[in-house]
């Protein structure tokens, strides 16, 4: 048995941050355990190749949901990173923080005051170095490099102009004062390479004598000790064909994400007794909320044919692919050096919505994000979907084995409110694409297709075609009620020296992509774990539409 002060389970968006911060002053010994391996793949580091690692079982837990009852019984793809950097090594590299009111909403829950936007903003800034420079909202000295796409393809500009023609504001920085509107998007790309948390946080810390990293180690359970066996003492891992035990004298910290963290808690006896006991798992703590409250962002594609040969369809030709790859390998420039999500935005679906509840990622190509449906012609599309769905799902065990994928059910589109917002998403996007800015480019509508018009037809299209935006969260949520799993500092209720730090502790999913918020949360909780004073809150003005009660735009 080997002993460390802290053991971190999962080298992902949160785990790499924690490994860096907990080891940076040399005062504590830290072990970072990862089930996957190193990120030695050109497809991981080349931004435009993002669909490849997401589908590669070498770097990904290729989970899928149970048949979704409100999605024609389809099983929805749910890949999670299994590599250093975790899902930050396989994601779309979009840098979006969410809206200030998301965090203020967390803070309004009992005992959660320290999660207000004013308290979170200093940690967003601490984590970030923005290529365009820092300001009151943006950081300029953090490990996470963030850049803004060049937007050279005229379709990016057309999308932003069309939004203004439709009556929406332009926002120069959706991570700054004003999220609402259409504008350029940021990405975690630095000098033409994916800037995962492995690059930003883990590699700079790797050679520290007080940090150990164990790869290809599957954690099977958290071990407990004490009079009531409720104090985390370490972990049991399966490594190189053998079970090993590793001890933590201060804390065990789970950072496996919204699927793996609740799975490991349950395997360790923390969960609903009605689920654990039939599987032969001894109950350490009865906690009904473990694995419940699963939330995600669902999105659909509104696609049009492009009448000019200016889209990424040309890049799919073998010779062009070769040229793009060679340029990227030699210079880290060109079409290989971007995630291609260079414009996007946030709008509100109807009057009375206080802050944006629909998000756009614009792409100058008509193709599925997961690469399963290749482009067949020049086209462009907007990914659009609701940000604060009311549907709730769960993560539950199939058996008592750590090697068995859990049962995942999102319950997408299970509420009328979610269906209403998705209908609005389709109709409002069509309206944007009908503006004059697209007159020179707009061909026929490819998806949903002109034949899809009524509520019933849109609902049927969504059931058959909508896909995840890959933002699972909420399954170990913070709070003080009986369904809360962790407290406001990520400490697991009912046990000592066990904490969860990842997107699973979000009480409610934020309005945007989850990588940046998860990094922020890890930065913030790293200070709490070390007993450091939190960075002072930074109250800043935040845009709200002056007529949101009566106007949709």
XYZ file of C-alpha atoms in Angstrom:
553
model
C 0.000 0.000 0.000
C 1.259 3.464 -0.932
C 0.195 6.583 0.905
C -0.479 10.142 -0.328
C -2.079 13.203 1.182
C -4.585 13.569 -1.650
C -5.809 11.076 -4.221
C -7.628 12.492 -7.250
C -9.678 10.094 -9.372
C -9.868 11.190 -13.011
C -7.419 13.338 -15.015
C -10.085 15.370 -16.794
C -11.255 18.969 -16.879
C -11.336 19.146 -13.071
C -8.757 16.515 -12.089
C -5.845 18.090 -13.966
C -6.617 21.460 -12.385
C -6.667 19.931 -8.910
C -3.454 17.979 -9.505
C -1.676 21.195 -10.429
C -3.063 23.394 -7.665
C -2.833 20.890 -4.792
C 0.799 20.148 -5.610
C 2.036 23.620 -6.567
C 3.413 24.708 -3.169
C 5.133 21.369 -2.479
C 3.429 20.985 0.896
C 1.273 17.955 0.047
C 1.797 14.703 -1.811
C -0.755 14.156 -4.580
C -1.701 11.111 -6.637
C -3.686 11.528 -9.834
C -5.279 8.299 -11.103
C -6.588 7.971 -14.666
C -8.228 4.975 -16.327
C -6.955 6.033 -19.750
C -3.524 6.711 -21.164
C -1.490 9.575 -22.595
C -2.954 11.864 -25.247
C -0.399 10.857 -27.906
C -2.624 11.272 -30.945
C -2.496 13.864 -33.694
C -6.278 13.646 -33.855
C -6.502 14.900 -30.265
C -4.143 17.829 -30.765
C -5.344 18.899 -34.227
C -8.470 20.988 -33.525
C -10.330 20.267 -36.748
C -10.020 16.501 -36.174
C -12.264 16.709 -33.114
C -14.743 14.049 -34.277
C -12.067 11.326 -34.392
C -11.029 10.980 -30.718
C -14.670 11.269 -29.677
C -15.370 8.011 -31.515
C -12.127 6.214 -30.573
C -12.491 3.634 -27.800
C -8.797 4.087 -27.011
C -9.500 7.563 -25.621
C -13.182 7.436 -24.778
C -15.753 5.680 -22.643
C -18.163 4.950 -25.483
C -21.279 5.042 -23.361
C -24.756 5.243 -24.758
C -28.044 5.890 -23.060
C -30.829 3.443 -22.467
C -33.586 3.655 -25.094
C -34.929 7.176 -24.626
C -38.720 6.984 -24.195
C -39.424 10.432 -25.689
C -36.891 10.078 -28.528
C -38.388 7.135 -30.439
C -36.546 4.717 -28.188
C -33.176 5.757 -29.623
C -29.986 5.173 -27.660
C -28.087 8.456 -27.536
C -24.315 8.551 -27.950
C -22.605 9.594 -24.681
C -18.793 9.539 -25.067
C -16.690 10.608 -22.066
C -12.960 11.190 -22.098
C -10.730 8.273 -21.008
C -7.324 9.904 -21.472
C -5.315 12.594 -19.729
C -7.316 15.770 -20.141
C -10.512 13.722 -19.977
C -13.339 15.177 -22.009
C -11.299 18.353 -22.569
C -9.154 16.167 -24.853
C -12.070 14.978 -26.995
C -14.547 17.875 -26.890
C -15.352 20.603 -29.412
C -13.028 23.106 -27.650
C -15.768 25.738 -27.337
C -15.025 28.156 -24.487
C -18.287 29.400 -23.001
C -18.746 30.231 -19.334
C -22.520 30.289 -19.041
C -24.601 33.242 -17.881
C -24.062 35.205 -14.678
C -27.634 34.463 -13.605
C -26.905 30.723 -13.717
C -24.446 31.101 -10.866
C -26.623 33.584 -9.008
C -29.324 30.921 -9.239
C -27.000 28.423 -7.554
C -26.217 30.981 -4.855
C -29.891 31.420 -4.040
C -30.098 27.806 -2.880
C -29.513 27.224 0.825
C -25.876 27.479 1.879
C -24.635 28.180 -1.638
C -23.954 31.926 -1.396
C -20.297 31.531 -2.380
C -21.316 30.325 -5.869
C -22.705 33.659 -7.058
C -21.294 35.026 -10.304
C -19.335 37.651 -8.367
C -17.621 34.827 -6.442
C -17.011 32.698 -9.550
C -15.683 35.424 -11.870
C -12.274 35.742 -10.140
C -11.698 32.026 -10.755
C -12.730 32.226 -14.391
C -10.150 34.998 -14.731
C -7.518 33.097 -12.714
C -7.762 30.108 -15.045
C -7.603 32.010 -18.327
C -5.169 33.690 -20.649
C -7.182 35.270 -23.413
C -5.235 35.843 -26.618
C -6.973 39.204 -27.133
C -5.996 40.332 -23.649
C -7.693 40.540 -20.285
C -10.206 42.978 -18.882
C -12.662 43.180 -16.007
C -14.237 39.910 -17.148
C -11.404 38.071 -18.899
C -8.086 36.736 -17.626
C -4.591 37.309 -19.009
C -2.288 35.208 -16.801
C -3.891 31.777 -16.369
C -2.867 28.334 -17.640
C -5.862 27.936 -19.977
C -5.195 29.659 -23.294
C -8.311 30.882 -25.063
C -8.408 32.279 -28.593
C -11.058 33.640 -30.917
C -11.555 32.254 -34.399
C -10.366 34.370 -37.320
C -13.758 34.063 -39.023
C -12.316 34.249 -42.525
C -15.146 32.306 -44.164
C -17.835 34.851 -45.186
C -20.551 32.580 -43.796
C -19.442 33.355 -40.230
C -20.038 37.049 -40.826
C -23.307 36.318 -42.622
C -24.606 34.509 -39.549
C -23.794 37.420 -37.242
C -25.240 39.981 -39.683
C -28.383 37.918 -40.162
C -28.891 37.885 -36.423
C -28.791 41.665 -36.328
C -31.139 41.880 -39.302
C -33.543 39.644 -37.409
C -33.441 42.043 -34.456
C -30.903 40.409 -32.149
C -27.924 42.294 -30.720
C -24.325 41.737 -31.721
C -22.080 40.694 -28.845
C -18.328 41.009 -29.225
C -17.711 38.786 -26.186
C -20.368 36.366 -25.018
C -18.116 35.541 -22.033
C -17.936 39.158 -20.932
C -20.548 41.794 -20.160
C -23.144 40.542 -22.636
C -23.937 36.934 -23.427
C -27.166 37.692 -25.304
C -26.789 38.116 -29.039
C -24.788 36.665 -31.906
C -21.055 37.122 -32.312
C -17.617 35.458 -32.509
C -16.949 32.390 -30.373
C -13.925 31.537 -28.266
C -12.076 28.228 -28.306
C -9.507 26.460 -26.125
C -6.930 26.469 -28.900
C -3.407 27.855 -28.489
C -0.980 28.316 -31.364
C -3.072 25.993 -33.497
C -3.273 23.150 -30.938
C -6.051 21.906 -28.678
C -5.423 23.366 -25.244
C -6.872 20.701 -22.957
C -6.420 20.682 -19.199
C -3.666 18.117 -19.767
C -1.773 20.774 -21.731
C -2.752 23.697 -19.522
C -2.439 22.208 -16.040
C -1.031 18.679 -15.930
C 2.058 18.846 -18.128
C 3.500 21.933 -16.359
C 3.173 20.058 -13.032
C 4.145 16.570 -14.158
C 7.769 16.622 -12.970
C 7.014 17.852 -9.466
C 8.386 15.416 -6.912
C 5.188 15.580 -4.837
C 2.884 14.690 -7.766
C 2.455 11.120 -8.998
C 0.349 10.170 -12.007
C -0.915 6.618 -12.513
C -2.354 5.791 -15.938
C -4.489 2.832 -17.035
C -5.723 2.499 -13.449
C -9.417 1.697 -13.065
C -10.720 2.656 -9.630
C -13.072 -0.038 -8.348
C -14.165 1.550 -5.060
C -13.386 4.075 -2.344
C -12.207 2.442 0.879
C -13.523 3.580 4.263
C -12.363 3.214 7.842
C -13.220 4.490 11.316
C -15.680 3.540 14.035
C -18.612 3.706 11.647
C -16.504 3.086 8.504
C -17.455 6.481 7.187
C -14.063 8.085 6.671
C -12.501 7.770 3.235
C -9.122 6.097 3.610
C -8.104 5.545 0.006
C -9.040 3.708 -3.157
C -8.883 0.256 -4.630
C -7.669 0.140 -8.230
C -7.345 -2.483 -10.940
C -3.958 -2.014 -12.580
C -1.959 -4.394 -14.784
C -4.225 -7.303 -13.928
C -4.063 -6.835 -10.162
C -6.106 -5.146 -7.448
C -4.090 -2.603 -5.470
C -4.914 -0.349 -2.554
C -3.721 3.243 -2.322
C -4.135 5.300 0.828
C -5.032 8.992 1.285
C -4.339 10.679 4.609
C -6.259 13.882 3.859
C -8.857 13.402 1.114
C -10.055 11.294 -1.758
C -11.404 13.521 -4.526
C -13.586 12.139 -7.308
C -13.309 13.978 -10.632
C -14.641 11.345 -12.999
C -17.485 13.450 -14.374
C -21.256 13.225 -14.317
C -21.346 9.551 -15.320
C -18.338 7.999 -13.586
C -18.399 9.873 -10.265
C -21.902 8.719 -9.244
C -21.063 5.241 -10.533
C -18.012 5.082 -8.237
C -19.921 6.449 -5.245
C -22.502 3.702 -5.670
C -19.864 0.995 -6.088
C -18.427 2.299 -2.802
C -21.738 1.964 -0.962
C -22.992 5.545 -1.200
C -26.380 5.681 -2.872
C -29.980 4.595 -2.670
C -30.247 1.382 -0.627
C -33.084 0.235 -2.885
C -30.605 0.202 -5.774
C -27.472 -1.017 -3.978
C -28.754 -3.837 -1.786
C -30.202 -6.003 -4.606
C -26.749 -5.826 -6.230
C -25.040 -7.078 -3.079
C -23.372 -3.733 -2.294
C -23.148 -2.942 1.417
C -24.600 0.499 2.151
C -22.105 2.915 3.684
C -24.355 5.964 3.397
C -27.958 6.041 2.252
C -28.010 8.900 -0.252
C -30.999 8.842 -2.595
C -29.697 11.631 -4.835
C -26.567 9.863 -6.116
C -26.938 9.479 -9.864
C -30.236 11.361 -10.002
C -30.815 14.886 -11.403
C -28.963 14.030 -14.649
C -29.150 16.994 -17.030
C -27.790 17.627 -20.498
C -28.164 19.958 -23.456
C -29.974 18.534 -26.461
C -29.535 20.158 -29.861
C -30.743 19.893 -33.409
C -29.266 21.006 -36.713
C -30.936 23.544 -38.985
C -29.124 23.063 -42.292
C -29.246 24.784 -45.662
C -27.564 24.082 -48.951
C -24.988 26.726 -49.888
C -25.145 28.065 -53.435
C -21.468 29.041 -53.452
C -18.564 26.562 -53.156
C -17.076 28.227 -50.087
C -17.920 25.741 -47.333
C -15.829 23.064 -45.635
C -17.268 20.474 -48.018
C -14.252 21.086 -50.270
C -11.936 20.187 -47.396
C -13.260 16.621 -47.414
C -11.581 15.776 -50.725
C -8.590 13.496 -50.061
C -6.015 15.816 -51.634
C -7.358 18.816 -49.737
C -7.332 16.832 -46.511
C -3.687 16.025 -47.127
C -2.810 19.687 -47.750
C -4.649 20.770 -44.592
C -2.875 18.109 -42.553
C 0.577 18.971 -43.891
C 0.096 22.686 -43.222
C -1.029 21.957 -39.687
C 1.860 19.570 -39.026
C 4.443 22.032 -40.337
C 3.064 25.363 -39.142
C 0.034 24.720 -36.872
C -2.004 26.988 -39.149
C -4.808 26.712 -41.690
C -8.117 24.872 -41.515
C -6.588 22.224 -39.262
C -5.938 24.784 -36.522
C -9.558 25.647 -35.709
C -12.601 23.825 -34.362
C -14.644 25.715 -37.018
C -17.155 26.951 -34.422
C -16.114 30.550 -34.963
C -19.465 32.294 -34.594
C -22.519 31.538 -32.537
C -24.647 33.115 -29.893
C -27.436 33.076 -27.373
C -31.025 34.260 -27.698
C -34.222 34.046 -25.659
C -37.028 31.808 -26.908
C -39.888 34.085 -25.886
C -40.788 37.225 -23.949
C -40.588 36.796 -20.199
C -37.371 34.745 -20.297
C -34.853 36.733 -18.282
C -31.627 35.455 -19.834
C -30.901 33.484 -23.007
C -32.239 29.949 -23.093
C -31.191 28.972 -26.636
C -27.590 28.568 -27.812
C -26.124 28.590 -31.325
C -22.962 27.056 -32.722
C -22.646 28.011 -36.382
C -20.702 25.765 -38.781
C -19.916 26.465 -42.464
C -20.747 22.891 -43.364
C -23.805 20.618 -43.292
C -22.739 17.542 -41.334
C -23.435 15.778 -38.058
C -21.096 16.710 -35.207
C -20.383 13.070 -34.377
C -19.261 12.415 -37.961
C -21.848 9.689 -38.543
C -23.546 11.532 -41.404
C -20.961 12.856 -43.881
C -21.590 15.988 -45.885
C -23.034 15.401 -49.354
C -22.970 18.961 -50.714
C -21.909 22.501 -49.890
C -23.981 23.663 -46.949
C -24.063 25.440 -43.612
C -25.827 24.836 -40.327
C -26.620 26.101 -36.888
C -26.602 23.753 -33.936
C -29.358 25.033 -31.655
C -30.956 23.783 -28.469
C -32.442 24.763 -25.100
C -30.059 25.654 -22.298
C -32.099 24.925 -19.183
C -34.116 21.821 -19.911
C -36.652 20.697 -17.322
C -36.219 16.990 -18.147
C -34.271 14.957 -15.592
C -32.587 11.596 -15.951
C -30.357 9.293 -13.935
C -27.220 7.133 -13.812
C -27.690 3.714 -12.213
C -25.648 0.545 -11.851
C -26.196 -2.615 -13.857
C -24.189 -4.717 -11.406
C -21.483 -4.375 -8.755
C -18.569 -4.425 -11.212
C -16.567 -1.293 -12.020
C -15.939 -2.608 -15.536
C -19.652 -2.674 -16.401
C -20.992 0.503 -18.032
C -23.776 2.066 -15.971
C -27.362 2.513 -17.126
C -27.787 6.087 -18.355
C -31.184 7.629 -19.061
C -31.509 11.329 -19.895
C -35.285 11.472 -20.430
C -34.771 14.076 -23.157
C -37.905 15.946 -24.236
C -39.993 14.434 -21.446
C -41.679 17.751 -20.599
C -43.895 20.027 -22.638
C -41.681 22.995 -21.711
C -38.670 21.340 -23.346
C -40.660 20.549 -26.469
C -41.947 24.116 -26.614
C -38.416 25.545 -26.422
C -37.122 23.213 -29.120
C -39.950 24.197 -31.478
C -39.030 27.830 -30.910
C -35.379 26.981 -31.565
C -36.191 25.562 -34.998
C -38.510 28.383 -36.026
C -36.301 31.223 -34.796
C -33.263 29.721 -36.529
C -35.113 29.426 -39.806
C -36.002 33.087 -39.473
C -32.358 34.066 -39.033
C -31.362 32.086 -42.128
C -34.044 33.873 -44.169
C -32.452 37.286 -43.602
C -30.822 39.245 -46.413
C -27.299 38.422 -45.204
C -27.805 34.867 -46.462
C -29.436 35.762 -49.792
C -26.175 35.229 -51.669
C -25.598 31.820 -50.064
C -28.934 30.231 -49.171
C -30.159 27.225 -51.131
C -32.803 24.713 -50.147
C -33.390 23.762 -46.536
C -31.767 20.379 -45.910
C -32.901 19.864 -42.330
C -35.493 19.730 -40.891
C -36.805 20.265 -44.458
C -39.526 22.524 -45.770
C -42.142 19.824 -45.151
C -41.626 20.079 -41.359
C -43.777 22.998 -40.156
C -46.399 22.151 -37.517
C -45.708 21.560 -33.830
C -46.334 17.865 -34.350
C -43.976 17.679 -37.327
C -41.189 19.508 -35.479
C -41.677 17.278 -32.439
C -41.398 14.195 -34.653
C -38.241 15.548 -36.303
C -36.638 16.170 -32.904
C -37.546 12.708 -31.648
C -35.923 11.180 -34.717
C -32.877 13.409 -35.162
C -31.847 15.551 -32.177
C -28.512 14.732 -30.547
C -26.696 15.488 -27.333
C -24.429 18.507 -27.007
C -22.288 16.329 -24.675
C -22.939 18.274 -21.455
C -24.020 15.734 -18.786
C -24.132 17.218 -15.294
C -25.889 17.362 -11.940
C -25.688 13.742 -10.729
C -23.879 14.521 -7.437
C -25.380 17.936 -6.976
C -24.466 20.387 -4.250
C -27.086 21.404 -1.709
C -28.503 20.795 1.747
C -31.763 18.927 1.028
C -32.262 15.161 1.149
C -31.541 14.708 -2.581
C -28.271 16.666 -2.456
C -25.146 14.504 -2.589
C -22.487 17.100 -1.765
C -22.285 20.344 0.159
C -21.286 23.731 -1.240
C -17.618 22.686 -1.203
C -18.145 19.352 -2.908
C -17.852 17.291 0.294
C -19.975 14.147 0.174
C -22.753 14.190 2.775
C -22.525 11.527 5.448
C -18.813 10.707 5.150
C -15.513 12.369 5.940
C -12.537 13.121 3.690
C -14.416 12.398 0.455
C -15.178 15.079 -2.089
C -16.520 15.336 -5.644
C -15.208 18.066 -7.950
C -16.545 17.965 -11.500
C -19.692 18.846 -13.480
C -21.714 16.314 -11.495
C -21.945 18.701 -8.528
C -23.670 21.441 -10.545
C -27.108 21.951 -8.985
C -28.416 22.982 -12.386
C -26.675 22.882 -15.741
C -25.361 26.272 -16.826
C -26.389 28.056 -20.021
C -23.513 27.057 -22.263
C -20.708 24.543 -22.721
C -19.360 22.894 -19.575
C -15.571 22.755 -19.914
C -14.888 26.334 -18.799
C -17.313 26.181 -15.828
C -15.830 22.869 -14.668
C -12.311 24.311 -14.753
C -13.532 27.327 -12.795
C -15.152 25.094 -10.179
C -11.935 23.102 -9.760
C -9.892 26.283 -9.366
C -12.332 27.533 -6.736
C -12.535 24.298 -4.778
C -8.760 23.823 -4.885
C -8.528 26.857 -2.619
C -11.196 25.396 -0.322
C -9.410 22.038 -0.132
C -6.122 23.693 0.802
C -7.784 25.971 3.341
C -6.788 29.078 1.402
C -8.908 32.201 1.561
C -11.184 32.461 -1.445
C -10.447 35.161 -3.971
C -12.534 38.240 -3.168
C -15.804 38.528 -5.122
C -15.831 40.833 -8.125
C -19.212 42.491 -8.648
C -19.516 43.562 -12.290
C -22.379 44.807 -14.457
C -24.088 42.167 -16.611
C -26.375 42.840 -19.549
C -30.069 42.108 -19.264
C -32.460 43.005 -22.054
C -34.327 46.096 -20.779
C -37.637 44.822 -22.142
C -37.263 41.084 -21.583
C -40.640 40.860 -19.872
C -42.461 42.060 -22.969
C -40.078 41.363 -25.872
C -38.396 38.224 -27.206
C -35.636 40.293 -28.843
